[in-house]
Amino acid sequence: MRGRKTSRLKSEPDAPVHKEEVKMEIKEEYNSDNEYRTEDEVPVPESEVLPGPKGQPMYYDGMGYYYNQLREDKTIRVLVCCHTGCGATAEMALYPGAPISLLGSSKCHNHPPNQSRRERLCFLQNIKTRHAAENIPFTVIFQEEAEKNPIGASFFSFDKIEKHLKKKLSESETVLEPTKGRIPARTIMKTRGRPSPQEEPLRKKAKKEVPAGTPGNLSKKLELLKSLQNIPSGADTNLSEGVDKPSERLPGPHPHAFVYYDGKGHYYKALSISDNTRYLKCTVNECLARAVMRLEDNSPISLEVYSPPHNHPPQPKENKKVKLDAPTSTLGSSSTTNKNTTKTPTPRRTARKKTGVYRRASHSEFDSAKDTSLTLKVAEEEEVPVKKYSEKLSGPEFYHDFKGNYYFTVCVKHGIRCLRCLVPTCQAEARMKLGDNA
């Protein structure tokens, strides 16, 4: 059984033992390691609070080990060793300078003690405090502290500490300002209808004006529709001042692409189509301008509400090199047929209907001298309006459905042509029969 044992003076068996004599004797303690030690042999040092990383306090037990606070109760503070990989835990009282002792269930330290770390932290803290409070050159402060604490000064050089202090001062004195110049590139969905950091307060004011009961995800569409209401249609567009000029669709650099010219020297390419609106982006790579237009022909182009302006001068139309559409030829056309046909201002909107009747030539009965052959008589051509369902454009297997959507052929199976939308971000697919105007 473990406990305290006291060494008694050898005396006669009948001699009485007084309690005061026992107190005067040396008291020995029997510890868990089966060793004897006296209470006055090893004094427990007081703890010390040192500046830790990120402004957190670090507790030093005076024997080369450092701890961080794990939790704190009403009367005790539980600590954990700050050395990486060491799971030793200790406890201390809440009053200043309370000794630190390992818990009974804690593991021992798996690393040797480090006495020099305290000197290093104290040296660096004293230099920071004096440099911020005293109006003394940094070289004088460094020399004075190096004489007081040579062990801590051996870990640092003058240039290293000076560079560190200048960096801290510059970070504290720097005031964050709104970014100017080029706006960072963003994705299509994030850019559309999203304000820049400078226009964030404007968006909050506009959000208050949205009528009650409107879902929050429709506020952007409402603002976009308000901007589109001011865009005149293609038929009512005037070339007078103060009114947007009509746009022009021109063939792009690739066979399956178009560019849109706004009449002011800027060219755009289509990104997506939704809600009878075509979303455009400037063709210049470094320009982040976004614009919108209706799906009607020659509809004017206007910048989006929150789009940045163009960062390049306009380009005249005559300097823009574009490829003209190649003349399309119909199968089975002949020179005699082209001569008889009449030119119309809109050849794609009408179709020519040829009515022909095969008649057998009249022959005299039983006349062998005459030739019994068939003659073809072609009636007069008349123009009949035909509804256009689709249109094959210039380029290999490129189609337009007259609704503002453009497709290219993916494959042909069992007499059906499988199509896919030309917009890279759109996954729409369509089908059509083989043949013209299907």
Tab-separated table of C-alpha atoms in Angstrom:
chain	number	residue	atom	x	y	z
A	1	MET	CA	0.000	0.000	0.000
A	2	ARG	CA	1.388	3.334	-1.091
A	3	GLY	CA	1.579	6.229	1.293
A	4	ARG	CA	3.929	8.362	3.226
A	5	LYS	CA	6.603	6.836	5.401
A	6	THR	CA	8.489	8.543	8.179
A	7	SER	CA	11.907	7.532	9.470
A	8	ARG	CA	11.928	7.211	13.211
A	9	LEU	CA	14.891	7.331	15.532
A	10	LYS	CA	15.869	4.002	16.964
A	11	SER	CA	15.161	3.986	20.696
A	12	GLU	CA	14.066	1.682	23.330
A	13	PRO	CA	10.860	-0.189	22.666
A	14	ASP	CA	9.147	1.323	25.686
A	15	ALA	CA	10.103	4.939	24.819
A	16	PRO	CA	7.073	7.058	23.748
A	17	VAL	CA	7.072	8.899	20.386
A	18	HIS	CA	5.795	12.491	20.375
A	19	LYS	CA	4.108	14.168	17.359
A	20	GLU	CA	6.403	17.218	17.463
A	21	GLU	CA	9.439	15.028	17.025
A	22	VAL	CA	7.864	13.413	13.984
A	23	LYS	CA	7.272	16.808	12.344
A	24	MET	CA	10.907	17.773	12.808
A	25	GLU	CA	12.087	14.701	10.962
A	26	ILE	CA	12.620	14.630	7.193
A	27	LYS	CA	9.464	13.702	5.339
A	28	GLU	CA	9.842	11.416	2.388
A	29	GLU	CA	7.292	10.832	-0.353
A	30	TYR	CA	6.849	7.595	-2.171
A	31	ASN	CA	5.976	8.390	-5.778
A	32	SER	CA	4.531	6.278	-8.633
A	33	ASP	CA	7.997	5.340	-9.960
A	34	ASN	CA	8.881	3.524	-6.706
A	35	GLU	CA	11.450	6.158	-5.830
A	36	TYR	CA	11.865	8.264	-2.771
A	37	ARG	CA	12.162	12.032	-2.963
A	38	THR	CA	12.015	14.754	-0.390
A	39	GLU	CA	9.579	17.646	-0.662
A	40	ASP	CA	12.291	20.294	-0.385
A	41	GLU	CA	14.529	18.741	-3.044
A	42	VAL	CA	12.977	20.055	-6.371
A	43	PRO	CA	10.990	23.334	-6.167
A	44	VAL	CA	8.237	23.793	-8.753
A	45	PRO	CA	8.985	26.911	-10.909
A	46	GLU	CA	6.360	29.499	-11.678
A	47	SER	CA	4.750	29.687	-15.110
A	48	GLU	CA	5.159	32.578	-17.535
A	49	VAL	CA	2.924	33.939	-20.296
A	50	LEU	CA	4.741	34.529	-23.600
A	51	PRO	CA	3.487	35.980	-26.916
A	52	GLY	CA	2.426	33.156	-29.177
A	53	PRO	CA	1.589	32.950	-32.879
A	54	LYS	CA	-1.411	34.899	-34.235
A	55	GLY	CA	-1.686	36.905	-31.012
A	56	GLN	CA	-2.571	33.892	-28.841
A	57	PRO	CA	-0.844	33.545	-25.439
A	58	MET	CA	1.670	30.771	-24.860
A	59	TYR	CA	2.340	29.344	-21.376
A	60	TYR	CA	5.880	28.431	-20.338
A	61	ASP	CA	6.359	26.059	-17.410
A	62	GLY	CA	9.941	27.173	-16.659
A	63	MET	CA	11.429	23.768	-17.577
A	64	GLY	CA	11.638	24.085	-21.372
A	65	TYR	CA	8.098	23.131	-22.394
A	66	TYR	CA	5.474	25.408	-23.919
A	67	TYR	CA	1.704	25.008	-23.912
A	68	ASN	CA	-1.402	26.421	-25.563
A	69	GLN	CA	-4.748	26.723	-23.808
A	70	LEU	CA	-7.144	23.882	-24.556
A	71	ARG	CA	-10.058	24.899	-22.329
A	72	GLU	CA	-10.732	26.810	-19.136
A	73	ASP	CA	-13.029	25.932	-16.238
A	74	LYS	CA	-13.989	27.912	-13.165
A	75	THR	CA	-10.857	27.071	-11.193
A	76	ILE	CA	-8.461	25.375	-13.591
A	77	ARG	CA	-6.964	25.858	-17.045
A	78	VAL	CA	-6.225	22.798	-19.196
A	79	LEU	CA	-3.215	23.093	-21.506
A	80	VAL	CA	-1.761	21.095	-24.388
A	81	CYS	CA	1.838	21.049	-25.582
A	82	CYS	CA	2.394	23.281	-28.607
A	83	HIS	CA	5.060	21.016	-30.109
A	84	THR	CA	3.836	19.322	-33.278
A	85	GLY	CA	3.090	15.663	-32.660
A	86	CYS	CA	3.245	15.871	-28.866
A	87	GLY	CA	0.026	14.998	-27.042
A	88	ALA	CA	1.076	15.935	-23.519
A	89	THR	CA	-1.599	17.762	-21.504
A	90	ALA	CA	-1.176	19.759	-18.306
A	91	GLU	CA	-3.154	21.873	-15.886
A	92	MET	CA	-2.628	25.076	-13.938
A	93	ALA	CA	-4.582	27.409	-11.689
A	94	LEU	CA	-6.032	30.676	-12.963
A	95	TYR	CA	-3.912	33.066	-10.903
A	96	PRO	CA	-0.770	34.570	-12.512
A	97	GLY	CA	2.401	32.553	-12.126
A	98	ALA	CA	0.593	29.338	-11.167
A	99	PRO	CA	2.800	26.263	-11.626
A	100	ILE	CA	2.095	23.903	-14.496
A	101	SER	CA	1.947	20.160	-13.879
A	102	LEU	CA	1.161	17.243	-16.170
A	103	LEU	CA	-2.155	15.459	-15.767
A	104	GLY	CA	-2.193	11.963	-14.348
A	105	SER	CA	-3.689	10.553	-17.554
A	106	SER	CA	-1.354	12.511	-19.852
A	107	LYS	CA	1.470	11.145	-21.923
A	108	CYS	CA	5.042	12.265	-21.406
A	109	HIS	CA	6.700	14.707	-23.783
A	110	ASN	CA	8.213	13.019	-26.839
A	111	HIS	CA	10.770	15.806	-27.421
A	112	PRO	CA	13.572	17.371	-25.393
A	113	PRO	CA	13.049	20.692	-23.591
A	114	ASN	CA	13.975	23.938	-25.370
A	115	GLN	CA	15.128	26.760	-23.111
A	116	SER	CA	16.272	29.060	-25.910
A	117	ARG	CA	12.802	29.470	-27.377
A	118	ARG	CA	11.771	31.674	-24.450
A	119	GLU	CA	14.765	33.956	-24.968
A	120	ARG	CA	13.984	34.238	-28.664
A	121	LEU	CA	10.329	35.180	-28.109
A	122	CYS	CA	11.184	37.695	-25.373
A	123	PHE	CA	13.847	39.350	-27.532
A	124	LEU	CA	11.492	39.766	-30.496
A	125	GLN	CA	8.634	41.029	-28.316
A	126	ASN	CA	10.808	43.637	-26.588
A	127	ILE	CA	12.033	45.005	-29.927
A	128	LYS	CA	8.471	45.289	-31.298
A	129	THR	CA	7.222	47.036	-28.168
A	130	ARG	CA	10.056	49.563	-28.019
A	131	HIS	CA	9.965	50.286	-31.747
A	132	ALA	CA	6.232	51.085	-31.579
A	133	ALA	CA	6.405	53.164	-28.362
A	134	GLU	CA	9.808	54.899	-28.384
A	135	ASN	CA	11.088	57.373	-30.939
A	136	ILE	CA	14.557	55.826	-31.150
A	137	PRO	CA	16.391	54.571	-34.236
A	138	PHE	CA	15.987	50.890	-34.815
A	139	THR	CA	19.730	50.238	-34.779
A	140	VAL	CA	20.031	51.599	-31.226
A	141	ILE	CA	17.126	49.477	-30.021
A	142	PHE	CA	18.613	46.358	-31.577
A	143	GLN	CA	22.032	46.919	-29.992
A	144	GLU	CA	20.606	47.564	-26.523
A	145	GLU	CA	18.375	44.503	-26.582
A	146	ALA	CA	21.188	42.345	-27.953
A	147	GLU	CA	23.366	43.303	-24.955
A	148	LYS	CA	20.557	42.422	-22.539
A	149	ASN	CA	19.622	39.131	-24.214
A	150	PRO	CA	22.491	37.768	-26.309
A	151	ILE	CA	20.933	34.293	-26.561
A	152	GLY	CA	17.745	35.613	-28.185
A	153	ALA	CA	19.694	37.989	-30.444
A	154	SER	CA	21.726	35.095	-31.858
A	155	PHE	CA	18.628	33.784	-33.674
A	156	PHE	CA	18.003	36.978	-35.670
A	157	SER	CA	19.919	39.268	-37.960
A	158	PHE	CA	19.459	43.032	-38.164
A	159	ASP	CA	18.232	42.978	-41.779
A	160	LYS	CA	15.732	40.206	-41.120
A	161	ILE	CA	14.047	41.979	-38.198
A	162	GLU	CA	14.047	45.347	-39.990
A	163	LYS	CA	12.352	43.820	-43.037
A	164	HIS	CA	9.777	42.115	-40.811
A	165	LEU	CA	8.906	45.343	-38.956
A	166	LYS	CA	8.588	47.357	-42.174
A	167	LYS	CA	6.174	44.757	-43.558
A	168	LYS	CA	4.024	44.912	-40.430
A	169	LEU	CA	3.913	48.711	-40.524
A	170	SER	CA	2.972	48.809	-44.201
A	171	GLU	CA	0.128	46.337	-43.615
A	172	SER	CA	-1.261	48.356	-40.693
A	173	GLU	CA	-1.053	51.696	-42.533
A	174	THR	CA	-2.477	50.454	-45.844
A	175	VAL	CA	-6.122	51.439	-46.460
A	176	LEU	CA	-8.071	49.251	-48.855
A	177	GLU	CA	-9.407	51.191	-51.851
A	178	PRO	CA	-11.832	50.023	-54.502
A	179	THR	CA	-10.115	48.438	-57.469
A	180	LYS	CA	-9.887	50.545	-60.592
A	181	GLY	CA	-9.192	49.716	-64.198
A	182	ARG	CA	-9.862	46.343	-65.690
A	183	ILE	CA	-12.568	44.224	-64.097
A	184	PRO	CA	-11.504	40.604	-63.481
A	185	ALA	CA	-12.850	38.059	-65.921
A	186	ARG	CA	-15.932	36.162	-64.798
A	187	THR	CA	-18.099	33.427	-66.198
A	188	ILE	CA	-21.040	34.148	-68.455
A	189	MET	CA	-23.715	33.368	-65.889
A	190	LYS	CA	-22.023	35.468	-63.197
A	191	THR	CA	-21.382	38.420	-65.472
A	192	ARG	CA	-24.917	38.703	-66.815
A	193	GLY	CA	-26.955	41.047	-64.634
A	194	ARG	CA	-24.372	41.203	-61.832
A	195	PRO	CA	-23.075	44.620	-60.708
A	196	SER	CA	-19.458	45.557	-60.221
A	197	PRO	CA	-18.122	46.267	-56.681
A	198	GLN	CA	-18.449	50.025	-57.278
A	199	GLU	CA	-22.145	49.687	-58.163
A	200	GLU	CA	-23.153	47.441	-55.275
A	201	PRO	CA	-25.008	50.244	-53.358
A	202	LEU	CA	-27.004	51.029	-56.508
A	203	ARG	CA	-28.208	47.475	-56.641
A	204	LYS	CA	-29.448	47.633	-53.047
A	205	LYS	CA	-31.505	50.750	-53.827
A	206	ALA	CA	-32.998	49.147	-56.926
A	207	LYS	CA	-33.871	46.072	-54.920
A	208	LYS	CA	-36.128	48.125	-52.645
A	209	GLU	CA	-38.133	49.331	-55.646
A	210	VAL	CA	-39.117	45.801	-56.695
A	211	PRO	CA	-42.856	45.314	-55.995
A	212	ALA	CA	-43.824	43.127	-53.063
A	213	GLY	CA	-44.502	39.484	-53.796
A	214	THR	CA	-41.909	39.273	-56.579
A	215	PRO	CA	-39.442	36.384	-56.100
A	216	GLY	CA	-35.847	37.398	-55.575
A	217	ASN	CA	-34.568	35.386	-58.527
A	218	LEU	CA	-36.741	37.440	-60.932
A	219	SER	CA	-35.331	40.853	-59.962
A	220	LYS	CA	-32.504	40.584	-62.484
A	221	LYS	CA	-34.908	39.661	-65.278
A	222	LEU	CA	-37.141	42.613	-64.418
A	223	GLU	CA	-34.221	45.025	-64.692
A	224	LEU	CA	-33.206	43.474	-68.001
A	225	LEU	CA	-36.740	43.691	-69.404
A	226	LYS	CA	-36.968	47.368	-68.372
A	227	SER	CA	-33.814	48.073	-70.334
A	228	LEU	CA	-35.168	46.164	-73.333
A	229	GLN	CA	-38.401	48.171	-73.380
A	230	ASN	CA	-36.438	51.213	-74.505
A	231	ILE	CA	-34.986	49.337	-77.496
A	232	PRO	CA	-37.037	50.053	-80.656
A	233	SER	CA	-37.869	47.205	-83.006
A	234	GLY	CA	-36.102	46.705	-86.321
A	235	ALA	CA	-39.012	48.006	-88.441
A	236	ASP	CA	-39.446	51.236	-86.455
A	237	THR	CA	-35.766	52.097	-86.217
A	238	ASN	CA	-34.793	55.554	-87.421
A	239	LEU	CA	-31.354	56.747	-88.276
A	240	SER	CA	-31.864	60.097	-86.578
A	241	GLU	CA	-29.671	61.207	-83.702
A	242	GLY	CA	-30.484	59.875	-80.238
A	243	VAL	CA	-31.851	56.548	-81.581
A	244	ASP	CA	-29.807	53.342	-81.736
A	245	LYS	CA	-28.705	52.315	-85.199
A	246	PRO	CA	-29.912	49.009	-86.669
A	247	SER	CA	-27.552	46.078	-86.409
A	248	GLU	CA	-26.207	43.920	-89.188
A	249	ARG	CA	-25.450	40.219	-89.161
A	250	LEU	CA	-22.171	39.413	-90.861
A	251	PRO	CA	-20.401	36.072	-91.410
A	252	GLY	CA	-17.731	35.397	-88.826
A	253	PRO	CA	-14.230	33.986	-89.160
A	254	HIS	CA	-15.507	30.397	-88.857
A	255	PRO	CA	-17.979	28.591	-91.126
A	256	HIS	CA	-20.569	28.144	-88.340
A	257	ALA	CA	-20.325	31.587	-86.731
A	258	PHE	CA	-21.817	35.045	-87.155
A	259	VAL	CA	-20.819	38.463	-85.864
A	260	TYR	CA	-23.197	41.333	-85.219
A	261	TYR	CA	-22.295	44.911	-86.098
A	262	ASP	CA	-24.054	47.619	-84.051
A	263	GLY	CA	-23.477	50.430	-86.547
A	264	LYS	CA	-21.162	52.274	-84.131
A	265	GLY	CA	-17.910	50.442	-84.833
A	266	HIS	CA	-18.237	47.480	-82.431
A	267	TYR	CA	-18.662	43.810	-83.290
A	268	TYR	CA	-20.249	41.157	-81.070
A	269	LYS	CA	-20.633	37.401	-80.992
A	270	ALA	CA	-23.646	35.519	-79.603
A	271	LEU	CA	-23.415	33.768	-76.224
A	272	SER	CA	-26.939	32.489	-75.585
A	273	ILE	CA	-30.601	33.083	-76.431
A	274	SER	CA	-33.496	33.186	-73.946
A	275	ASP	CA	-36.825	35.029	-73.562
A	276	ASN	CA	-36.759	36.490	-77.101
A	277	THR	CA	-33.393	38.087	-76.279
A	278	ARG	CA	-29.928	37.389	-77.691
A	279	TYR	CA	-26.998	37.955	-75.316
A	280	LEU	CA	-23.804	39.175	-76.970
A	281	LYS	CA	-20.131	39.674	-76.081
A	282	CYS	CA	-17.565	41.905	-77.736
A	283	THR	CA	-15.291	40.058	-80.171
A	284	VAL	CA	-12.152	41.701	-78.766
A	285	ASN	CA	-10.534	39.240	-76.358
A	286	GLU	CA	-9.524	41.801	-73.711
A	287	CYS	CA	-12.895	43.622	-73.774
A	288	LEU	CA	-15.536	42.598	-71.212
A	289	ALA	CA	-18.451	44.522	-72.730
A	290	ARG	CA	-21.778	42.636	-72.804
A	291	ALA	CA	-24.801	43.609	-74.893
A	292	VAL	CA	-28.346	42.462	-75.660
A	293	MET	CA	-30.601	42.580	-78.682
A	294	ARG	CA	-33.933	41.199	-79.810
A	295	LEU	CA	-34.246	38.243	-82.146
A	296	GLU	CA	-35.765	40.376	-84.903
A	297	ASP	CA	-33.742	41.186	-87.997
A	298	ASN	CA	-31.676	44.381	-87.785
A	299	SER	CA	-32.665	44.874	-84.142
A	300	PRO	CA	-30.487	47.536	-82.439
A	301	ILE	CA	-27.779	46.454	-79.991
A	302	SER	CA	-27.430	48.064	-76.545
A	303	LEU	CA	-25.077	47.394	-73.631
A	304	GLU	CA	-26.372	45.584	-70.564
A	305	VAL	CA	-27.291	47.528	-67.438
A	306	TYR	CA	-24.194	46.523	-65.460
A	307	SER	CA	-21.825	45.907	-68.385
A	308	PRO	CA	-18.463	47.718	-68.429
A	309	PRO	CA	-17.831	49.994	-71.417
A	310	HIS	CA	-15.580	49.089	-74.327
A	311	ASN	CA	-11.888	49.472	-73.560
A	312	HIS	CA	-10.893	49.987	-77.216
A	313	PRO	CA	-11.766	52.512	-79.936
A	314	PRO	CA	-14.501	51.640	-82.469
A	315	GLN	CA	-13.519	49.983	-85.726
A	316	PRO	CA	-14.955	51.316	-88.989
A	317	LYS	CA	-16.962	48.858	-90.986
A	318	GLU	CA	-14.847	49.200	-94.105
A	319	ASN	CA	-11.753	48.089	-92.185
A	320	LYS	CA	-13.489	44.926	-90.959
A	321	LYS	CA	-12.770	41.986	-93.232
A	322	VAL	CA	-15.790	39.700	-93.519
A	323	LYS	CA	-16.669	36.933	-95.928
A	324	LEU	CA	-19.804	37.308	-98.010
A	325	ASP	CA	-22.358	34.548	-98.235
A	326	ALA	CA	-21.734	32.159	-101.143
A	327	PRO	CA	-24.527	32.055	-103.755
A	328	THR	CA	-26.665	28.991	-103.215
A	329	SER	CA	-27.674	26.964	-106.275
A	330	THR	CA	-30.705	24.712	-106.426
A	331	LEU	CA	-30.586	21.188	-107.752
A	332	GLY	CA	-32.087	20.533	-111.142
A	333	SER	CA	-31.850	24.161	-112.284
A	334	SER	CA	-31.270	24.792	-115.983
A	335	SER	CA	-30.521	27.798	-118.130
A	336	THR	CA	-33.969	27.745	-119.773
A	337	THR	CA	-35.707	27.760	-116.414
A	338	ASN	CA	-33.661	30.726	-115.109
A	339	LYS	CA	-34.612	32.772	-118.141
A	340	ASN	CA	-38.334	32.235	-117.645
A	341	THR	CA	-38.315	32.998	-113.915
A	342	THR	CA	-38.963	36.519	-112.659
A	343	LYS	CA	-36.820	38.151	-109.959
A	344	THR	CA	-38.498	38.966	-106.678
A	345	PRO	CA	-37.169	41.155	-103.838
A	346	THR	CA	-37.412	38.293	-101.299
A	347	PRO	CA	-36.548	35.041	-103.054
A	348	ARG	CA	-36.288	33.076	-99.782
A	349	ARG	CA	-39.819	33.971	-98.657
A	350	THR	CA	-41.571	32.602	-101.785
A	351	ALA	CA	-41.339	29.450	-103.834
A	352	ARG	CA	-42.028	28.968	-107.469
A	353	LYS	CA	-44.673	26.460	-108.337
A	354	LYS	CA	-44.460	24.936	-111.732
A	355	THR	CA	-47.640	23.421	-113.118
A	356	GLY	CA	-47.022	21.193	-116.080
A	357	VAL	CA	-49.279	18.835	-117.896
A	358	TYR	CA	-48.102	16.007	-119.954
A	359	ARG	CA	-50.285	15.693	-123.037
A	360	ARG	CA	-50.138	13.157	-125.715
A	361	ALA	CA	-49.770	14.700	-129.151
A	362	SER	CA	-52.706	14.405	-131.486
A	363	HIS	CA	-52.156	11.979	-134.268
A	364	SER	CA	-54.171	11.127	-137.260
A	365	GLU	CA	-55.683	7.765	-137.047
A	366	PHE	CA	-53.487	5.048	-138.437
A	367	ASP	CA	-50.951	7.612	-139.826
A	368	SER	CA	-47.602	5.865	-139.841
A	369	ALA	CA	-45.712	8.799	-141.389
A	370	LYS	CA	-46.131	11.028	-138.330
A	371	ASP	CA	-43.898	10.572	-135.296
A	372	THR	CA	-45.674	9.216	-132.196
A	373	SER	CA	-43.765	11.046	-129.477
A	374	LEU	CA	-44.616	12.862	-126.268
A	375	THR	CA	-44.499	16.619	-126.078
A	376	LEU	CA	-44.196	18.609	-122.842
A	377	LYS	CA	-46.128	21.812	-122.428
A	378	VAL	CA	-45.186	23.970	-119.411
A	379	ALA	CA	-47.789	26.333	-118.040
A	380	GLU	CA	-47.049	29.814	-116.799
A	381	GLU	CA	-45.254	30.130	-113.456
A	382	GLU	CA	-47.040	31.680	-110.540
A	383	GLU	CA	-45.674	32.666	-107.121
A	384	VAL	CA	-47.311	30.990	-104.143
A	385	PRO	CA	-46.235	31.954	-100.593
A	386	VAL	CA	-44.927	28.937	-98.693
A	387	LYS	CA	-44.361	28.787	-94.917
A	388	LYS	CA	-40.680	28.460	-94.097
A	389	TYR	CA	-39.874	25.884	-91.426
A	390	SER	CA	-36.094	25.763	-91.750
A	391	GLU	CA	-33.320	27.171	-93.863
A	392	LYS	CA	-29.917	25.785	-94.820
A	393	LEU	CA	-27.255	28.460	-94.469
A	394	SER	CA	-23.736	28.767	-95.789
A	395	GLY	CA	-21.395	26.202	-94.330
A	396	PRO	CA	-21.472	22.441	-94.026
A	397	GLU	CA	-24.768	21.244	-92.495
A	398	PHE	CA	-25.770	24.554	-90.833
A	399	TYR	CA	-29.502	25.265	-90.332
A	400	HIS	CA	-31.750	28.055	-89.065
A	401	ASP	CA	-35.309	27.451	-87.733
A	402	PHE	CA	-36.577	31.071	-88.252
A	403	LYS	CA	-36.990	31.435	-84.458
A	404	GLY	CA	-33.539	32.804	-83.732
A	405	ASN	CA	-31.893	29.409	-83.167
A	406	TYR	CA	-29.029	27.935	-85.187
A	407	TYR	CA	-28.080	24.259	-85.396
A	408	PHE	CA	-25.421	22.026	-86.896
A	409	THR	CA	-25.744	18.381	-87.950
A	410	VAL	CA	-24.543	15.728	-85.511
A	411	CYS	CA	-25.577	12.600	-87.379
A	412	VAL	CA	-28.211	11.189	-89.760
A	413	LYS	CA	-30.156	8.061	-88.769
A	414	HIS	CA	-33.064	6.366	-90.560
A	415	GLY	CA	-33.897	9.410	-92.651
A	416	ILE	CA	-33.811	11.810	-89.663
A	417	ARG	CA	-31.155	14.529	-89.243
A	418	CYS	CA	-30.081	15.038	-85.602
A	419	LEU	CA	-29.135	18.646	-84.812
A	420	ARG	CA	-27.512	20.476	-81.904
A	421	CYS	CA	-27.466	24.165	-80.971
A	422	LEU	CA	-24.418	26.163	-82.073
A	423	VAL	CA	-24.079	28.026	-78.753
A	424	PRO	CA	-21.340	26.216	-76.735
A	425	THR	CA	-23.186	26.665	-73.418
A	426	CYS	CA	-26.535	25.406	-74.762
A	427	GLN	CA	-27.390	21.687	-74.770
A	428	ALA	CA	-30.552	21.943	-76.873
A	429	GLU	CA	-31.040	19.249	-79.530
A	430	ALA	CA	-33.476	19.048	-82.450
A	431	ARG	CA	-34.476	16.758	-85.294
A	432	MET	CA	-35.668	17.303	-88.837
A	433	LYS	CA	-36.449	15.243	-91.901
A	434	LEU	CA	-34.107	15.033	-94.836
A	435	GLY	CA	-34.914	17.636	-97.433
A	436	ASP	CA	-35.274	21.362	-97.916
A	437	ASN	CA	-37.597	23.414	-95.671
A	438	ALA	CA	-38.204	20.465	-93.337
